[in-house]
PDB file of C-alpha atoms in Angstrom:
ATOM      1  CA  UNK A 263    -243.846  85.768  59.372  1.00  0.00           C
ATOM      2  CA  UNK A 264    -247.116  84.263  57.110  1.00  0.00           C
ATOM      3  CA  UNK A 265    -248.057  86.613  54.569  1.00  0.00           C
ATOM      4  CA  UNK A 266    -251.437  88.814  55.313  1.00  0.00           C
ATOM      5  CA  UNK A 267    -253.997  87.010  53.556  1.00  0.00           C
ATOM      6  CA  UNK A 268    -256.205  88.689  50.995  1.00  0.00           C
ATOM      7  CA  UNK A 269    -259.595  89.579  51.952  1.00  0.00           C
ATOM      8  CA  UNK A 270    -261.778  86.921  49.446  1.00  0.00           C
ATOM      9  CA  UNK A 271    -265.101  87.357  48.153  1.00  0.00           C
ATOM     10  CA  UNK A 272    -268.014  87.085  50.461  1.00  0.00           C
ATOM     11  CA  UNK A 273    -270.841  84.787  49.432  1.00  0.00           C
ATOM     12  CA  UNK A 274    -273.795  87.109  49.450  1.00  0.00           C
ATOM     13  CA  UNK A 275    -276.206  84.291  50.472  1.00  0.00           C
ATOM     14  CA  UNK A 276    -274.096  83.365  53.515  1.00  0.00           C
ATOM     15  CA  UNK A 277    -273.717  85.178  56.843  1.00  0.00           C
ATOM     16  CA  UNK A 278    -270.477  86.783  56.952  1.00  0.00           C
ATOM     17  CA  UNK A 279    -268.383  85.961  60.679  1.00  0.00           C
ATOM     18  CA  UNK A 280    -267.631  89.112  62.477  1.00  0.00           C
ATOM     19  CA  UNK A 281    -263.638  88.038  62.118  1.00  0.00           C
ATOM     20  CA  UNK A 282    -264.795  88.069  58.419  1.00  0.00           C
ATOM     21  CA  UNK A 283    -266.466  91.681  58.246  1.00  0.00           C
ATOM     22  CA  UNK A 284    -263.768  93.007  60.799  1.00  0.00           C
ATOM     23  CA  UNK A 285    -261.376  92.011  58.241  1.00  0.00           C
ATOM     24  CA  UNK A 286    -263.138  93.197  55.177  1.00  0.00           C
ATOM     25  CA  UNK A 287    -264.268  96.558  56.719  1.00  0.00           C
ATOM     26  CA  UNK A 288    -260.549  97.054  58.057  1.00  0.00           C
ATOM     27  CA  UNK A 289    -258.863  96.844  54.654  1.00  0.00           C
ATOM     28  CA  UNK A 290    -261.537  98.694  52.804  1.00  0.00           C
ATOM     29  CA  UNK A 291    -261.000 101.783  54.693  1.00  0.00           C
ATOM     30  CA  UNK A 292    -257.334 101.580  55.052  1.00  0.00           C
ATOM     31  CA  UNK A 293    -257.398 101.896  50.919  1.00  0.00           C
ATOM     32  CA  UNK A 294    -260.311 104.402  51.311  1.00  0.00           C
ATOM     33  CA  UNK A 295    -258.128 106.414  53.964  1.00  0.00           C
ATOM     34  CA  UNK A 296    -254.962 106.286  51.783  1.00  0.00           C
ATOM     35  CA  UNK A 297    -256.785 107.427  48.738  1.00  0.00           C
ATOM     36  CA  UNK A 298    -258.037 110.570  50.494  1.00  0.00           C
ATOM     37  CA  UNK A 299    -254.573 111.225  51.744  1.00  0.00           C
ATOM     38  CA  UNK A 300    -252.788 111.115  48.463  1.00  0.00           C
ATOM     39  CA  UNK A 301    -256.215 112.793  47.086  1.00  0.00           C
ATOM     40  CA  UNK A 302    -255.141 116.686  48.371  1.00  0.00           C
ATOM     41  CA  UNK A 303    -251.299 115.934  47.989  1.00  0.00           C
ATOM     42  CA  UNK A 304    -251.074 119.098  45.525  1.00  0.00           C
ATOM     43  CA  UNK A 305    -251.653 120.686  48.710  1.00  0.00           C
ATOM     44  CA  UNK A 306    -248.001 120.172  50.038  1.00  0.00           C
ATOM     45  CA  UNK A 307    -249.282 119.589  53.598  1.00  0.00           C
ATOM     46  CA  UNK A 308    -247.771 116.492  55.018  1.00  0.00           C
ATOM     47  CA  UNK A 309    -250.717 113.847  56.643  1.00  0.00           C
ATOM     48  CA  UNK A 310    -249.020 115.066  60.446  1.00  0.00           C
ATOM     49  CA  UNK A 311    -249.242 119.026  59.185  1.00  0.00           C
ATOM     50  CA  UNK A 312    -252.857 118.359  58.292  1.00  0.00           C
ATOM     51  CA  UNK A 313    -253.428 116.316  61.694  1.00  0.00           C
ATOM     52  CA  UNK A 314    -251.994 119.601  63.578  1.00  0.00           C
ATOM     53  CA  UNK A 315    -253.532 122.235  61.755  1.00  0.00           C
ATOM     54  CA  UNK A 316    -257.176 120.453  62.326  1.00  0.00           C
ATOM     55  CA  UNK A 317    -256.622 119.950  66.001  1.00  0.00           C
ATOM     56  CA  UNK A 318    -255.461 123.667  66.354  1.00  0.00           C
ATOM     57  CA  UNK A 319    -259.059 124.460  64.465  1.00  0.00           C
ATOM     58  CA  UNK A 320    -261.241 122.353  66.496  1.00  0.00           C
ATOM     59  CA  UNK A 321    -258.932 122.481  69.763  1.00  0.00           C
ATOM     60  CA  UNK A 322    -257.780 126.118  69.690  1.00  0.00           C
ATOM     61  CA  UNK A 323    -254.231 127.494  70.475  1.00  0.00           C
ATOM     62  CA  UNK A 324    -251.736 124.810  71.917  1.00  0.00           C
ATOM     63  CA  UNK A 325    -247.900 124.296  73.450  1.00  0.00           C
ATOM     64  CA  UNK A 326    -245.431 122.396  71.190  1.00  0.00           C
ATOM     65  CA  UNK A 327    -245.281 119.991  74.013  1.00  0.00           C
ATOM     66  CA  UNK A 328    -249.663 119.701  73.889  1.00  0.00           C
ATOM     67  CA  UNK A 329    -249.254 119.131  70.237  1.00  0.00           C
ATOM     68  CA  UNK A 330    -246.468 116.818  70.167  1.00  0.00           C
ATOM     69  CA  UNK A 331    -248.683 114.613  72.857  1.00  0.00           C
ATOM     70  CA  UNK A 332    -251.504 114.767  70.837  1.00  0.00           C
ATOM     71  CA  UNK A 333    -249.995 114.084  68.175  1.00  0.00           C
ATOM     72  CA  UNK A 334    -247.356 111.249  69.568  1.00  0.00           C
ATOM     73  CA  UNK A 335    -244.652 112.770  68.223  1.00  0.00           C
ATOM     74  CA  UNK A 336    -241.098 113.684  69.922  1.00  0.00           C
ATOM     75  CA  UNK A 337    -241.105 117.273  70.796  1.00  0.00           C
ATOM     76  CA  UNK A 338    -238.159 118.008  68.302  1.00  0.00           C
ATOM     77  CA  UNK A 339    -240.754 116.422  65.664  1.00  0.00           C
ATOM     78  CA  UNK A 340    -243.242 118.844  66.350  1.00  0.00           C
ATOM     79  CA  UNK A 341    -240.914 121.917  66.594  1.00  0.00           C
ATOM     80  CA  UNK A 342    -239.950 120.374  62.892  1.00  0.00           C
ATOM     81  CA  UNK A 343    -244.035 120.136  61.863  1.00  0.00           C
ATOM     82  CA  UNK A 344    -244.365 123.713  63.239  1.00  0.00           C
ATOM     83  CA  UNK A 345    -241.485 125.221  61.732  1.00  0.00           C
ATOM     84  CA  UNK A 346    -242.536 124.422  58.436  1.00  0.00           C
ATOM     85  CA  UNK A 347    -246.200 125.316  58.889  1.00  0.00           C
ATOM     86  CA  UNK A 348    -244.822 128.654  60.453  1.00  0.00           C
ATOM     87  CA  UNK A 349    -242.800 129.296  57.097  1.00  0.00           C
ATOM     88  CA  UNK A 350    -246.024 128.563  55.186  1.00  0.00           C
ATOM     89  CA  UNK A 351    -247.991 131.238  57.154  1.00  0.00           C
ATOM     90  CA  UNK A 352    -250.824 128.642  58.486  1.00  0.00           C
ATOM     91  CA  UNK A 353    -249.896 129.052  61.977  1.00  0.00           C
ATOM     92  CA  UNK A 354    -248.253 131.440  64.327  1.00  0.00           C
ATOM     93  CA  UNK A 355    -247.128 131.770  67.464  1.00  0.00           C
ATOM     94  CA  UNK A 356    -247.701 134.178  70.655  1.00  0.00           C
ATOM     95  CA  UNK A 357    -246.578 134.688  74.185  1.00  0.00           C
ATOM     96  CA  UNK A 358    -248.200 131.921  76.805  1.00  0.00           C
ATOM     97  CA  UNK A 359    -250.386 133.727  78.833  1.00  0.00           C
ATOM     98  CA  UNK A 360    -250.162 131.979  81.677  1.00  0.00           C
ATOM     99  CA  UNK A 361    -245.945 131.064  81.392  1.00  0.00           C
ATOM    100  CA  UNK A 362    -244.440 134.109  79.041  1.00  0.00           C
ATOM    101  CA  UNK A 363    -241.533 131.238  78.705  1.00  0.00           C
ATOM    102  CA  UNK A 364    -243.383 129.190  76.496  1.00  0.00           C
ATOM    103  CA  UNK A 365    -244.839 129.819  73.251  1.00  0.00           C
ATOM    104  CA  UNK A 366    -248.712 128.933  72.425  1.00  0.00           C
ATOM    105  CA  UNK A 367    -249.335 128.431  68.389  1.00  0.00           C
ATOM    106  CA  UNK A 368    -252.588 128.822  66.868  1.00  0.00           C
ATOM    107  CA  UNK A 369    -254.239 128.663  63.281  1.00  0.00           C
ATOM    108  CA  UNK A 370    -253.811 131.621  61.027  1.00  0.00           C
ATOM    109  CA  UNK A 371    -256.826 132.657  58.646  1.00  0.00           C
ATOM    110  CA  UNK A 372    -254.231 131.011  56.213  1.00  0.00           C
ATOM    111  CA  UNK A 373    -254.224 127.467  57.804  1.00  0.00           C
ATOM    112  CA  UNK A 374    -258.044 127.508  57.985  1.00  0.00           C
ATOM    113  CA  UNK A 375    -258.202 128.035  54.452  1.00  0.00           C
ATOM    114  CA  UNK A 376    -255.722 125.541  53.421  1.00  0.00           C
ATOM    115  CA  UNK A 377    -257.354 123.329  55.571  1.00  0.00           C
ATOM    116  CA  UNK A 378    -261.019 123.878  54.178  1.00  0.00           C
ATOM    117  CA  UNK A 379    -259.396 123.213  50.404  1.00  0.00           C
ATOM    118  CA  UNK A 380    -257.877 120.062  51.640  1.00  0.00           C
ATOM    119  CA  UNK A 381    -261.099 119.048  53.405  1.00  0.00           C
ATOM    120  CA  UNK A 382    -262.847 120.348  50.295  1.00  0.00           C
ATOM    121  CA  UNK A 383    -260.485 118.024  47.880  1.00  0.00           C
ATOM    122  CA  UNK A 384    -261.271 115.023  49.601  1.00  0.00           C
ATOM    123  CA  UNK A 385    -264.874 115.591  49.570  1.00  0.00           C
ATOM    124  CA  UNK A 386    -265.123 116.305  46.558  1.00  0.00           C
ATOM    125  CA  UNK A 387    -263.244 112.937  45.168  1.00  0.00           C
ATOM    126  CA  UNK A 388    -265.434 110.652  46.919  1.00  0.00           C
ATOM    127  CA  UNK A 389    -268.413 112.495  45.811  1.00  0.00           C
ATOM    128  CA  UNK A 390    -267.253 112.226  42.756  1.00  0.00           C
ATOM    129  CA  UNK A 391    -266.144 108.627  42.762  1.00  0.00           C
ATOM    130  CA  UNK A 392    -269.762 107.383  44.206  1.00  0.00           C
ATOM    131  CA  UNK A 393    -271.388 109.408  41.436  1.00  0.00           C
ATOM    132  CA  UNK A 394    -269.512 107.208  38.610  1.00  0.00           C
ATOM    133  CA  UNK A 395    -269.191 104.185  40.558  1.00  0.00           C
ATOM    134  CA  UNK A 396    -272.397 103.648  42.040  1.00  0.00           C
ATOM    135  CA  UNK A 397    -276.146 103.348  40.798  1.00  0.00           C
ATOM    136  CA  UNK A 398    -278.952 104.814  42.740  1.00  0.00           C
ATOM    137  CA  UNK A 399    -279.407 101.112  44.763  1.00  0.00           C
ATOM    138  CA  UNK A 400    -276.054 100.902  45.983  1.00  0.00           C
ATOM    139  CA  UNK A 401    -275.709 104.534  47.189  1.00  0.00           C
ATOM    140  CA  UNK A 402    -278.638 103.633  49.307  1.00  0.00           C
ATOM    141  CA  UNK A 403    -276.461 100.328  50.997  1.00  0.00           C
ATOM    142  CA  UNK A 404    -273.602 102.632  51.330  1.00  0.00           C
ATOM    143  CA  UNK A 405    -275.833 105.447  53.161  1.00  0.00           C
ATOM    144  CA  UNK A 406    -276.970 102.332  55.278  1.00  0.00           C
ATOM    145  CA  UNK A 407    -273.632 101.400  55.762  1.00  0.00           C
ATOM    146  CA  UNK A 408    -272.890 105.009  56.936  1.00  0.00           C
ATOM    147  CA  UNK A 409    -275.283 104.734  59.650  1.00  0.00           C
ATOM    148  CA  UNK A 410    -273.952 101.334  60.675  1.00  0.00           C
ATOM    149  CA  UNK A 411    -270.834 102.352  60.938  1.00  0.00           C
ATOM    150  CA  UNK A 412    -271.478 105.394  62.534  1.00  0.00           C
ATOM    151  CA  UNK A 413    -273.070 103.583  65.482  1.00  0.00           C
ATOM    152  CA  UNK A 414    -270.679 101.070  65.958  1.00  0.00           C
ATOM    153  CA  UNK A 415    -268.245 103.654  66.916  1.00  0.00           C
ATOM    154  CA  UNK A 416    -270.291 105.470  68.678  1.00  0.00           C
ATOM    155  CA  UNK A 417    -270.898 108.932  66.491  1.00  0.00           C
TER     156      UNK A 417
END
């Protein structure tokens, strides 16, 4: 299998290909998306625990079979992911309503604060690494950027 080639410097006078930005943009935030990951790892939340506890915040209470779905996991996965959030006290689980069989999980006032100091660590890193990084011109491209990228997926 060839090696992945490195993404080379773009020629700032020539009109980068779309195959050549697609690239570029691709790798850029796979490293930008890896540094915010490893950014909040004092937090002891695993990337999947984070993943659950924000869809339980912005989805509300869920199955361990919803979750594990979501989440494409295994179900035995997800018990796993739930057991240990469970022993941290950022979720907790109650009753199904609708099937008193099954058990619905759902954030605790815990989670959502562990999950605003994780959000809050990551912000705060990339606000702090444009501030030394970048003069007052580039912030602008990057702001540009922001709006470009926001509209080619769709905001």
């Amino acid at each position: 299998m060839p090696e992945p080639t490195e993404a080379r410097p773009v020629d700032p006078r020539a009109e980068p290909t779309a195959e050549q930005l697609a690239t570029r943009l691709t790798a850029a935030v796979s490293r930008l998306l890896r540094r915010l990951r490893t950014t909040s790892s004092e937090s002891l939340l695993t990337p999947t625990q984070r993943s659950v506890l924000a869809r339980l915040e912005g989805e509300g209470p869920a199955t361990t079979a919803a979750l594990a779905r979501a989440e494409y996991v295994r179900p035995q996965s997800m018990r796993l992911t739930l057991g240990a959030l469970e022993g941290q006290g950022l979720v907790e689980r109650a009753p199904d309503p609708a099937d008193g069989r099954k058990s619905v999980i759902s954030i605790t006032e815990t989670g959502l604060t562990t999950l605003a100091a994780v959000r809050a660590a990551k912000h705060n890193w990339l606000a702090e690494a444009i501030a030394a990084e970048l003069d007052g011109a580039e912030r602008r491209t990057v702001a540009e950027a922001a709006e470009l990228l926001d509209r080619l997926v769709g905001k």
